[in-house]
Coordinates of C-alpha atoms in Angstrom, one line a residue:
X342 CA -52.8 -141.0 -128.4
X343 CA -50.0 -139.6 -130.8
X344 CA -51.5 -139.1 -133.8
X345 CA -53.9 -137.0 -132.4
X346 CA -51.2 -134.6 -132.5
X347 CA -51.5 -134.2 -136.1
X348 CA -55.2 -132.4 -136.0
X349 CA -56.1 -129.1 -135.4
X350 CA -57.5 -127.9 -131.9
X351 CA -60.7 -127.8 -133.0
X352 CA -60.8 -131.1 -134.9
X353 CA -59.5 -133.1 -131.8
X354 CA -62.1 -131.4 -129.9
X355 CA -65.0 -132.1 -132.4
X356 CA -62.9 -135.7 -132.0
X357 CA -63.5 -136.0 -128.6
X358 CA -67.3 -134.5 -128.5
X359 CA -68.3 -137.8 -130.9
X360 CA -65.8 -140.4 -128.5
X361 CA -67.2 -138.6 -124.8
X362 CA -70.7 -137.0 -125.8
X363 CA -72.3 -138.9 -128.9
X364 CA -71.0 -142.3 -127.3
X365 CA -72.3 -141.8 -123.7
X366 CA -75.5 -140.3 -125.7
X367 CA -76.1 -143.5 -127.7
X368 CA -75.3 -145.7 -124.5
X369 CA -77.9 -143.4 -122.3
X370 CA -81.0 -143.4 -124.9
X371 CA -80.0 -147.3 -125.9
X372 CA -80.4 -148.3 -121.8
X373 CA -83.6 -145.5 -121.6
X374 CA -85.1 -147.8 -124.3
X375 CA -84.4 -150.4 -122.3
X376 CA -85.8 -149.5 -119.0
X377 CA -89.0 -147.6 -120.9
X378 CA -89.6 -151.0 -122.7
X379 CA -89.3 -153.1 -119.7
X380 CA -91.4 -150.0 -117.1
X381 CA -94.1 -149.8 -120.1
X382 CA -94.3 -153.7 -120.0
X383 CA -94.4 -153.7 -115.7
X384 CA -97.6 -151.5 -115.6
X385 CA -98.8 -152.7 -118.3
X386 CA -99.0 -156.3 -116.5
X387 CA -99.8 -154.8 -113.2
X388 CA -102.6 -153.5 -115.3
X389 CA -103.2 -156.6 -116.6
X390 CA -102.8 -158.5 -113.1
X391 CA -105.8 -156.2 -111.9
X392 CA -107.9 -156.8 -114.9
X393 CA -108.1 -160.2 -114.9
X394 CA -108.2 -160.5 -111.0
X395 CA -111.4 -158.4 -111.4
X396 CA -113.1 -161.1 -113.5
X397 CA -111.2 -163.4 -111.5
X398 CA -113.5 -162.2 -108.6
X399 CA -116.5 -162.3 -110.3
X400 CA -116.7 -165.4 -111.8
X401 CA -115.9 -166.6 -107.7
X402 CA -119.0 -164.8 -106.9
X403 CA -121.2 -166.4 -109.9
X404 CA -119.5 -169.5 -108.5
X405 CA -121.1 -168.5 -105.0
X406 CA -124.4 -168.3 -106.0
X407 CA -124.7 -171.5 -108.2
X408 CA -123.0 -173.6 -104.7
X409 CA -125.7 -171.6 -102.6
X410 CA -128.1 -173.1 -105.7
X411 CA -127.0 -176.6 -105.4
X412 CA -126.9 -176.4 -101.5
X413 CA -131.0 -175.0 -101.2
X414 CA -131.9 -177.7 -104.2
X415 CA -129.4 -180.6 -103.2
X416 CA -129.9 -180.8 -99.1
X417 CA -132.8 -178.9 -98.8
X418 CA -135.6 -180.4 -95.8
X419 CA -138.2 -179.0 -96.9
X420 CA -141.2 -181.6 -97.1
X421 CA -143.0 -180.2 -99.6
X422 CA -139.8 -179.9 -102.0
X423 CA -139.0 -183.2 -101.7
X424 CA -142.6 -185.1 -101.9
X425 CA -142.3 -183.2 -105.2
X426 CA -138.5 -184.4 -105.8
X427 CA -140.2 -188.1 -104.4
X428 CA -143.0 -188.0 -106.8
X429 CA -141.4 -186.6 -109.7
X430 CA -138.6 -188.9 -109.3
X431 CA -139.9 -191.7 -111.7
X432 CA -142.5 -189.6 -113.9
X433 CA -141.9 -189.4 -117.6
X434 CA -145.1 -187.0 -118.3
X435 CA -147.4 -185.5 -116.3
X436 CA -149.9 -188.8 -116.0
X437 CA -152.0 -187.7 -113.4
X438 CA -153.5 -184.5 -111.8
X439 CA -150.4 -184.8 -108.7
X440 CA -147.6 -184.6 -111.9
X441 CA -148.7 -180.7 -112.3
X442 CA -148.9 -180.1 -108.9
X443 CA -145.6 -180.8 -108.0
X444 CA -143.8 -179.9 -110.5
X445 CA -145.1 -176.7 -110.1
X446 CA -144.7 -176.3 -107.3
X447 CA -140.4 -176.8 -108.3
X448 CA -141.1 -174.2 -111.1
X449 CA -142.0 -171.4 -108.5
X450 CA -138.7 -172.7 -106.8
X451 CA -136.7 -172.2 -110.0
X452 CA -138.2 -168.8 -110.5
X453 CA -137.1 -168.1 -106.8
X454 CA -133.0 -169.1 -107.8
X455 CA -133.0 -167.8 -111.5
X456 CA -134.2 -164.2 -110.7
X457 CA -130.9 -164.4 -107.7
X458 CA -128.6 -165.2 -110.6
X459 CA -130.4 -163.4 -113.3
X460 CA -127.4 -161.3 -114.1
X461 CA -125.4 -164.5 -114.8
X462 CA -128.3 -165.5 -117.0
X463 CA -127.8 -169.1 -115.3
X464 CA -129.5 -172.2 -116.2
X465 CA -130.9 -174.5 -113.9
X466 CA -132.1 -177.8 -114.1
X467 CA -133.1 -180.9 -112.6
X468 CA -133.5 -184.5 -114.4
X469 CA -134.8 -187.3 -113.1
X470 CA -133.4 -191.0 -112.7
X471 CA -135.2 -191.3 -116.2
X472 CA -133.5 -188.6 -117.9
X473 CA -136.6 -186.4 -117.3
X474 CA -136.4 -182.4 -117.5
X475 CA -138.9 -181.9 -114.2
X476 CA -137.6 -178.7 -114.0
X477 CA -136.3 -176.0 -116.1
X478 CA -135.3 -171.8 -115.8
X479 CA -134.9 -171.8 -119.5
X480 CA -138.9 -172.7 -120.3
X481 CA -137.2 -176.0 -121.7
X482 CA -140.4 -178.4 -122.0
X483 CA -140.8 -181.0 -119.2
X484 CA -140.4 -184.3 -119.1
X485 CA -138.8 -183.9 -122.3
X486 CA -135.2 -186.2 -122.2
X487 CA -131.9 -185.2 -122.6
X488 CA -129.7 -185.3 -125.9
X489 CA -127.6 -188.2 -126.4
X490 CA -124.7 -185.7 -126.2
X491 CA -125.4 -184.0 -122.8
X492 CA -126.6 -188.0 -121.4
X493 CA -122.1 -188.7 -122.9
X494 CA -121.1 -185.8 -121.4
X495 CA -122.4 -186.5 -118.2
X496 CA -121.1 -189.8 -118.0
X497 CA -118.2 -188.8 -116.7
X498 CA -119.4 -188.0 -113.5
X499 CA -118.1 -189.7 -109.9
X500 CA -121.6 -191.2 -109.1
X501 CA -120.2 -191.8 -104.8
X502 CA -119.3 -187.8 -105.0
X503 CA -122.7 -186.2 -103.4
X504 CA -121.1 -183.3 -101.8
X505 CA -119.7 -181.6 -103.9
X506 CA -120.1 -179.8 -107.5
X507 CA -119.1 -181.8 -110.7
X508 CA -118.3 -179.7 -113.3
X509 CA -118.4 -181.0 -117.4
X510 CA -117.9 -178.9 -120.0
X511 CA -121.3 -179.0 -123.1
X512 CA -120.2 -179.0 -126.6
X513 CA -122.4 -179.1 -129.3
X514 CA -119.8 -178.1 -131.7
X515 CA -117.0 -176.2 -132.5
X516 CA -113.7 -175.9 -129.7
X517 CA -115.4 -173.5 -127.4
X518 CA -118.3 -175.3 -125.0
X519 CA -122.1 -173.5 -125.1
X520 CA -121.5 -174.9 -120.6
X521 CA -120.0 -175.3 -118.8
X522 CA -122.4 -177.2 -115.6
X523 CA -122.4 -177.9 -112.4
X524 CA -124.1 -180.5 -111.1
X525 CA -124.7 -182.7 -108.4
X526 CA -126.4 -185.5 -107.2
X527 CA -129.8 -184.7 -105.3
X528 CA -130.6 -187.7 -102.7
X529 CA -133.1 -188.4 -100.1
X530 CA -132.2 -187.5 -96.7
X531 CA -134.7 -190.4 -95.4
X532 CA -133.4 -193.5 -97.7
X533 CA -130.5 -192.0 -99.1
X534 CA -131.5 -192.6 -102.4
X535 CA -131.2 -190.4 -105.2
X536 CA -134.6 -189.0 -106.2
X537 CA -132.5 -186.5 -109.7
X538 CA -129.7 -184.9 -110.9
X539 CA -129.3 -181.2 -110.2
X540 CA -127.2 -179.0 -113.3
X541 CA -126.2 -175.3 -113.1
X542 CA -125.1 -173.8 -116.7
X543 CA -123.2 -171.4 -117.2
X544 CA -122.9 -170.4 -121.2
X545 CA -120.7 -169.1 -123.4
X546 CA -122.1 -165.4 -123.9
X547 CA -121.9 -164.6 -119.7
X548 CA -117.9 -165.8 -120.4
X549 CA -117.7 -163.6 -123.7
X550 CA -119.3 -160.5 -122.0
X551 CA -117.1 -160.9 -119.2
X552 CA -113.9 -161.7 -120.9
X553 CA -114.5 -159.2 -123.7
X554 CA -111.8 -155.9 -122.2
X555 CA -112.8 -153.5 -125.1
X556 CA -109.1 -154.0 -126.5
X557 CA -108.3 -156.5 -129.0
X558 CA -104.4 -157.3 -128.8
X559 CA -105.3 -158.8 -124.8
X560 CA -106.0 -162.6 -125.4
X561 CA -108.3 -163.7 -122.4
X562 CA -108.7 -167.2 -121.5
X563 CA -110.5 -169.4 -119.0
X564 CA -109.2 -173.2 -118.2
X565 CA -110.5 -175.9 -116.8
X566 CA -108.0 -177.8 -113.9
X567 CA -107.7 -180.6 -116.6
X568 CA -106.3 -178.2 -119.2
X569 CA -109.6 -177.6 -121.0
X570 CA -111.0 -174.1 -122.6
X571 CA -113.9 -173.1 -121.0
X572 CA -114.0 -169.4 -122.7
X573 CA -111.5 -167.2 -124.9
X574 CA -112.3 -163.8 -125.9
X575 CA -112.4 -162.8 -129.3
X576 CA -108.8 -161.2 -129.2
X577 CA -107.2 -164.7 -129.9
X578 CA -107.7 -164.1 -133.2
X579 CA -104.9 -160.9 -132.8
X580 CA -101.2 -162.9 -134.2
X581 CA -98.8 -163.4 -131.1
X582 CA -95.5 -162.7 -131.9
X583 CA -92.6 -163.2 -129.8
X584 CA -93.3 -164.6 -126.1
X585 CA -96.0 -162.4 -124.9
X586 CA -96.2 -160.8 -121.2
X587 CA -98.4 -163.0 -119.5
X588 CA -100.5 -162.9 -116.6
X589 CA -102.7 -165.9 -115.1
X590 CA -104.8 -166.3 -111.8
X591 CA -105.9 -168.9 -110.3
X592 CA -109.6 -169.7 -109.7
X593 CA -109.3 -171.5 -106.0
X594 CA -112.9 -173.1 -105.5
X595 CA -113.1 -174.4 -109.3
X596 CA -108.8 -175.1 -110.0
X597 CA -109.4 -172.5 -113.2
X598 CA -106.7 -170.4 -114.9
X599 CA -107.3 -167.4 -116.2
X600 CA -104.9 -166.0 -118.1
X601 CA -104.2 -163.1 -120.2
X602 CA -101.8 -162.8 -122.7
X603 CA -100.4 -159.4 -125.1
X604 CA -98.0 -160.4 -127.3
X605 CA -95.0 -158.1 -127.2
X606 CA -95.0 -156.4 -131.1
X607 CA -98.3 -154.5 -129.6
X608 CA -95.9 -152.5 -126.5
X609 CA -92.9 -152.7 -128.4
X610 CA -94.5 -151.0 -131.9
X611 CA -95.4 -147.5 -130.3
X612 CA -92.0 -147.1 -128.5
X613 CA -90.3 -148.6 -131.3
X614 CA -91.8 -145.6 -133.2
X615 CA -91.0 -142.8 -130.8
X616 CA -87.5 -143.7 -130.4
X617 CA -86.7 -143.2 -134.0
X618 CA -88.9 -140.0 -134.4
X619 CA -86.5 -138.9 -130.9
X620 CA -83.2 -141.1 -132.8
X621 CA -83.4 -138.9 -136.6
X622 CA -84.1 -135.5 -134.2
X623 CA -81.2 -135.9 -132.9
X624 CA -78.8 -137.3 -135.9
X625 CA -80.4 -134.3 -137.9
X626 CA -78.5 -131.8 -135.1
X627 CA -75.2 -133.8 -134.7
X628 CA -74.4 -133.8 -138.5
X629 CA -75.4 -129.9 -138.0
X630 CA -73.0 -129.3 -135.6
X631 CA -70.7 -131.3 -137.2
X632 CA -70.8 -128.9 -140.6
X633 CA -71.1 -125.9 -138.4
X634 CA -68.2 -127.1 -136.4
X635 CA -66.3 -127.3 -139.3
X636 CA -66.9 -123.4 -140.2
X637 CA -66.2 -121.9 -137.3
X638 CA -63.4 -123.4 -136.9
X639 CA -61.6 -121.7 -139.7
X640 CA -62.9 -118.6 -137.8
X641 CA -61.6 -119.1 -134.4
X642 CA -58.5 -120.8 -136.0
X643 CA -57.1 -116.8 -136.9
X644 CA -57.1 -115.3 -133.5
X645 CA -55.9 -117.9 -131.3
X646 CA -52.3 -118.4 -133.8
X647 CA -52.0 -114.9 -133.7
X648 CA -52.6 -115.5 -129.8
X649 CA -49.7 -118.5 -130.0
X650 CA -47.3 -116.2 -131.8
X651 CA -47.7 -113.4 -129.4
X652 CA -47.3 -115.5 -126.5
X653 CA -44.0 -116.7 -128.1
X654 CA -42.4 -113.8 -128.7
X655 CA -43.6 -112.8 -125.0
X656 CA -41.3 -115.8 -123.7
X657 CA -38.9 -114.4 -126.1
X658 CA -38.5 -111.5 -123.9
X659 CA -40.5 -109.5 -125.8
X660 CA -42.1 -107.8 -123.1
X661 CA -44.1 -105.0 -124.9
X662 CA -46.0 -107.7 -127.4
X663 CA -50.4 -107.1 -126.9
X664 CA -52.7 -108.8 -129.2
X665 CA -54.5 -106.0 -131.0
X666 CA -58.5 -106.7 -130.0
X667 CA -61.2 -106.2 -132.6
X668 CA -64.9 -106.8 -132.1
X669 CA -66.2 -107.8 -128.4
X670 CA -66.6 -111.5 -129.4
X671 CA -64.7 -114.2 -126.8
X672 CA -62.0 -114.0 -128.7
X673 CA -61.7 -110.3 -128.5
X674 CA -62.1 -110.9 -124.8
X675 CA -59.6 -113.8 -124.5
X676 CA -57.1 -110.7 -126.3
X677 CA -58.0 -108.4 -123.5
X678 CA -58.0 -110.3 -120.7
X679 CA -54.6 -112.3 -121.5
X680 CA -53.2 -108.0 -122.1
X681 CA -54.3 -107.2 -119.1
X682 CA -52.6 -110.6 -117.9
X683 CA -49.4 -109.2 -119.6
X684 CA -49.8 -105.9 -117.6
X685 CA -50.0 -107.7 -114.1
X686 CA -47.0 -110.4 -114.8
X687 CA -45.0 -107.7 -115.6
X688 CA -46.4 -105.9 -112.3
X689 CA -45.6 -108.8 -110.5
X690 CA -41.8 -108.9 -112.2
X691 CA -41.6 -106.0 -110.7
X692 CA -43.0 -106.5 -107.3
X693 CA -40.6 -109.5 -106.7
X694 CA -37.5 -107.7 -107.6
X695 CA -39.0 -105.1 -104.9
X696 CA -39.9 -107.9 -102.0
X697 CA -36.1 -109.4 -103.0
X698 CA -34.6 -106.3 -101.8
X699 CA -37.2 -105.5 -99.1
X700 CA -36.0 -109.1 -98.6
X701 CA -32.1 -108.4 -98.2
X702 CA -32.8 -105.6 -96.2
X703 CA -35.0 -106.7 -93.1
X704 CA -31.8 -110.0 -93.6
X705 CA -29.8 -107.5 -92.6
X706 CA -31.5 -106.0 -89.9
X707 CA -32.4 -109.3 -88.3
X708 CA -28.5 -109.7 -88.4
X709 CA -27.8 -106.6 -86.4
X710 CA -31.1 -107.7 -83.8
X711 CA -29.8 -111.0 -83.3
X712 CA -26.7 -109.2 -81.6
X713 CA -28.6 -107.4 -79.3
X714 CA -30.2 -109.7 -76.8
X715 CA -26.4 -111.1 -75.9
X716 CA -25.2 -107.7 -75.6
X717 CA -27.9 -107.1 -72.8
X718 CA -27.5 -110.6 -71.6
X719 CA -23.1 -110.0 -70.9
X720 CA -24.1 -106.7 -69.3
X721 CA -26.4 -107.3 -66.9
X722 CA -23.8 -110.6 -66.1
X723 CA -21.3 -107.9 -65.5
X724 CA -23.8 -106.1 -63.1
X725 CA -24.9 -109.6 -61.5
X726 CA -20.6 -110.0 -61.0
X727 CA -20.1 -106.7 -59.3
X728 CA -23.2 -107.2 -57.1
X729 CA -22.5 -110.7 -56.1
X730 CA -18.6 -108.7 -55.2
X731 CA -20.2 -105.8 -53.6
X732 CA -22.0 -108.7 -50.5
X733 CA -25.7 -107.3 -52.5
X734 CA -27.2 -111.1 -53.3
X735 CA -30.6 -109.6 -53.4
X736 CA -30.5 -107.6 -56.2
X737 CA -28.2 -109.9 -57.6
X738 CA -30.4 -113.1 -57.4
X739 CA -33.4 -110.4 -59.2
X740 CA -30.7 -110.1 -62.0
X741 CA -30.3 -114.1 -61.9
X742 CA -33.8 -114.1 -62.2
X743 CA -34.2 -111.7 -65.2
X744 CA -31.0 -113.2 -67.3
X745 CA -32.8 -116.7 -67.1
X746 CA -36.1 -115.2 -68.5
X747 CA -34.0 -113.1 -70.9
X748 CA -32.7 -116.4 -72.3
X749 CA -35.9 -118.3 -72.8
X750 CA -37.1 -115.9 -74.7
X751 CA -34.4 -115.8 -76.7
X752 CA -34.3 -119.8 -77.1
X753 CA -38.5 -119.6 -77.7
X754 CA -38.1 -122.0 -80.5
X755 CA -36.4 -124.8 -78.7
X756 CA -38.4 -127.3 -76.2
X757 CA -37.5 -127.1 -72.9
X758 CA -37.2 -130.4 -69.7
X759 CA -39.9 -130.0 -67.6
X760 CA -38.5 -129.8 -64.5
X761 CA -36.4 -126.3 -66.2
X762 CA -39.6 -125.0 -67.6
X763 CA -41.1 -125.0 -63.7
X764 CA -37.6 -123.5 -62.8
X765 CA -38.0 -120.9 -65.7
X766 CA -41.6 -120.4 -64.1
X767 CA -39.5 -119.8 -60.6
X768 CA -37.7 -116.9 -62.2
X769 CA -40.5 -115.6 -63.5
X770 CA -42.2 -115.5 -60.1
X771 CA -39.5 -114.0 -58.6
X772 CA -39.6 -111.5 -61.4
X773 CA -43.4 -110.8 -60.9
X774 CA -42.8 -110.6 -57.0
X775 CA -40.8 -107.6 -57.5
X776 CA -42.9 -105.8 -59.9
X777 CA -46.5 -106.5 -58.2
X778 CA -44.5 -106.5 -54.8
X779 CA -45.8 -109.2 -53.6
X780 CA -44.6 -112.0 -51.7
X781 CA -45.6 -115.1 -53.9
X782 CA -45.1 -118.8 -52.8
X783 CA -44.1 -121.1 -56.0
X784 CA -44.9 -124.8 -55.5
X785 CA -44.5 -128.0 -57.9
X786 CA -44.1 -131.2 -57.6
X787 CA -43.2 -133.4 -60.8
X788 CA -44.0 -137.1 -60.3
X789 CA -41.5 -139.5 -61.0
X790 CA -41.0 -139.7 -64.9
X791 CA -41.9 -136.3 -66.0
X792 CA -39.5 -134.2 -64.9
X793 CA -37.8 -135.8 -68.3
X794 CA -39.9 -134.7 -70.7
X795 CA -39.4 -132.3 -72.7
X796 CA -42.0 -129.5 -73.8
X797 CA -42.2 -126.3 -76.4
X798 CA -41.0 -123.4 -73.6
X799 CA -43.2 -121.1 -72.4
X800 CA -45.8 -123.4 -72.5
X801 CA -47.2 -122.6 -69.3
X802 CA -46.6 -119.3 -68.8
X803 CA -48.8 -118.0 -69.4
X804 CA -50.9 -119.9 -67.0
X805 CA -49.0 -118.6 -64.0
X806 CA -48.9 -114.8 -65.4
X807 CA -52.8 -114.8 -65.8
X808 CA -53.2 -116.3 -61.9
X809 CA -50.9 -113.6 -60.7
X810 CA -52.8 -111.0 -63.4
X811 CA -55.9 -111.4 -62.8
X812 CA -56.4 -114.1 -59.7
X813 CA -53.8 -111.5 -57.3
X814 CA -55.4 -108.7 -58.2
X815 CA -57.2 -108.8 -55.3
X816 CA -53.8 -108.6 -53.4
X817 CA -54.8 -111.4 -51.6
X818 CA -52.4 -111.9 -48.0
X819 CA -50.5 -115.0 -48.9
X820 CA -51.0 -116.0 -52.7
X821 CA -49.8 -119.0 -53.6
X822 CA -48.8 -121.1 -57.4
X823 CA -48.4 -124.4 -57.2
X824 CA -47.8 -126.7 -60.0
X825 CA -48.3 -130.8 -60.5
X826 CA -47.5 -133.5 -63.1
X827 CA -48.6 -136.9 -63.7
X828 CA -48.9 -139.6 -66.2
X829 CA -52.2 -141.8 -66.9
X830 CA -53.6 -143.2 -70.6
X831 CA -50.6 -142.3 -72.4
X832 CA -51.5 -138.8 -71.4
X833 CA -49.5 -136.5 -69.8
X834 CA -51.5 -134.1 -66.9
X835 CA -50.5 -130.7 -64.9
X836 CA -52.2 -129.8 -63.0
X837 CA -51.3 -125.3 -62.7
X838 CA -53.3 -123.8 -59.3
X839 CA -53.6 -120.8 -57.0
X840 CA -56.1 -119.0 -54.5
X841 CA -56.7 -116.1 -56.4
X842 CA -60.0 -114.5 -56.6
X843 CA -61.2 -117.4 -58.9
X844 CA -64.3 -117.4 -61.5
X845 CA -67.8 -117.9 -61.0
X846 CA -69.5 -121.3 -62.6
X847 CA -71.0 -119.4 -65.8
X848 CA -68.0 -118.1 -65.9
X849 CA -65.4 -121.3 -66.2
X850 CA -68.2 -122.5 -68.7
X851 CA -67.6 -120.1 -71.1
X852 CA -63.5 -120.1 -70.6
X853 CA -63.6 -123.7 -71.1
X854 CA -65.5 -123.8 -74.6
X855 CA -63.4 -121.1 -75.4
X856 CA -60.3 -123.2 -74.8
X857 CA -61.9 -125.7 -76.4
X858 CA -63.1 -123.5 -80.1
X859 CA -66.7 -123.8 -79.2
X860 CA -67.1 -120.1 -78.8
X861 CA -64.9 -117.5 -80.6
X862 CA -63.1 -114.9 -78.4
X863 CA -63.3 -111.1 -78.5
X864 CA -60.3 -109.6 -80.3
X865 CA -57.9 -107.6 -78.5
X866 CA -55.1 -106.9 -80.1
X867 CA -53.8 -105.6 -76.6
X868 CA -53.8 -108.7 -74.7
X869 CA -50.9 -110.6 -76.5
X870 CA -50.8 -114.4 -75.2
X871 CA -53.3 -115.1 -74.0
X872 CA -55.1 -118.8 -72.7
X873 CA -57.4 -119.0 -75.6
X874 CA -53.8 -119.5 -77.5
X875 CA -52.6 -121.7 -75.4
X876 CA -55.3 -123.9 -76.2
X877 CA -54.6 -123.4 -79.8
X878 CA -50.9 -123.6 -79.6
X879 CA -51.2 -127.3 -77.9
X880 CA -53.6 -128.5 -80.7
X881 CA -51.1 -127.4 -83.1
X882 CA -48.3 -129.3 -81.3
X883 CA -49.8 -132.0 -80.1
X884 CA -53.7 -132.5 -82.1
X885 CA -57.0 -132.9 -80.9
X886 CA -56.6 -135.6 -78.1
X887 CA -54.3 -132.7 -76.2
X888 CA -56.2 -129.8 -74.3
X889 CA -56.5 -127.1 -71.9
X890 CA -59.3 -126.9 -69.1
X891 CA -60.2 -124.8 -66.2
X892 CA -62.2 -125.9 -63.2
X893 CA -62.5 -123.6 -59.8
X894 CA -60.3 -124.3 -56.8
X895 CA -63.0 -125.8 -54.1
X896 CA -60.3 -124.0 -51.8
X897 CA -60.6 -120.5 -53.4
X898 CA -58.6 -119.8 -56.6
X899 CA -58.5 -121.3 -60.0
X900 CA -57.2 -125.0 -61.5
X901 CA -55.6 -125.1 -65.3
X902 CA -55.4 -128.9 -66.5
X903 CA -52.7 -129.3 -69.1
X904 CA -53.9 -133.0 -70.8
X905 CA -50.5 -133.6 -73.8
X906 CA -50.0 -136.9 -74.6
X907 CA -46.9 -138.2 -74.0
X908 CA -44.7 -140.1 -77.5
X909 CA -41.6 -141.6 -77.4
X910 CA -39.9 -139.7 -79.6
X911 CA -38.6 -135.6 -78.3
X912 CA -39.8 -132.2 -80.1
X913 CA -35.4 -131.3 -79.0
X914 CA -33.5 -130.5 -76.8
X915 CA -32.6 -127.4 -75.2
X916 CA -29.3 -125.2 -75.4
X917 CA -29.9 -122.6 -73.3
X918 CA -26.6 -121.6 -72.2
X919 CA -25.5 -120.6 -68.8
X920 CA -24.2 -117.1 -70.1
X921 CA -24.5 -114.9 -72.8
X922 CA -22.6 -116.2 -76.0

């Protein structure tokens, strides 16, 4: 990619346009073309399938009509019809008046069946054993002999098949048959002799009309179960190039295959034309972009060169350099923003220098303030020794408790063992007894193995402070605070119980929501470190598994429970000294 460095920024921008925009656009365009082509083909294929399904349903209706007519005539139990068929089974002409009467009877039946098959223009014909026509719906001459070609085609019928229709094609000339006949033998139910043969023919023009969809590009064909062509639409004259889109439907009653074929070229032609028009427009705009970008690069290069030179001067130490702003275009806005950035940098540098100076002063103050707690502890320790020497053990114990508290606050950033934290809480309770003039009993029981576990210093103190400040505000007769610890399931549980005034059920639920972070606490700047802050401190130090919960003490007061994950590693070790430094 080093060869790109030989070109200017805008030349590289043009190359980037070619690589990141034009090429993906070309790929997406080709993919869209294939996708549109496939989608259009699928939609046309579904349409053709629906079309041939409708045509197949119409053909099945015609076949049902033929089946009804064949059953009516071949399995009739009408005595008059049977007598007419028996009388004319060997007749070759109107030899007597009886022949005329029986033929007229069959002709009336033919008229009834012709009305039912009027939409298909079917030919219904009965031929007796002498190959003479004794009934015809198309006014063929009565007792005329069927053609030899017709007899040749009917010779393929199975004489032993008497229960189902047998289909055959009749051609006079050409590859497409003039009629598709259904044949069925008429058997005398009395002696099971053949009385004649019923022929029901579907004309070619019926199929041509049915297969004519109005689209010359679509080729519709109908074949019988042997693969012989029954009918084909006029669209077959169109040239089929490539693999066509083909849809097929099988007619279950006859085994015929109705197929639809559409040349893919007729689909691709329109899509290709639209694609070429869109591509031509894109190419025109692309060429125009290249030409305009060249001129625009020259126009943009001069301000950018000036900007680059100004940056070099500023980096070289010239803090007063600024870019002249001309016009209101993007480059002018960029120059204005750049000048403002230089002003901000100058101001920031000045502010950093001032902050560094202020930080040095604060560090000196911190070093000075660090001496004061030790000075106070040393002074209190001297007072305590003097009180002990004078025999005042009560006030000496008070000072000792106060000194322990002071040491805890001095080393607040160091962890503390649980047993030491409990000793600190005892000192805190002792100091609070003096402050509140309450005789508070503080007891704790630590499960073996938990005494050495280290905790952040002053973690439990806010709960004890809350019990004294709020729980004992009514000044009970025997105020009591108890602490217990246990380990279960890898969690250290510390419970702090008091017998203060407690809280109602709704207040406890609201407090638990605040401790779990589900409800925001109203800001109280004067409160200091409260229960909610303790719960947040737990989650910061130990993660989401830790929690602080509150519950009402059945005997009165509250129970606060700390749940802390137990780890093998310790946070630190306590370094509180027994005396002030």
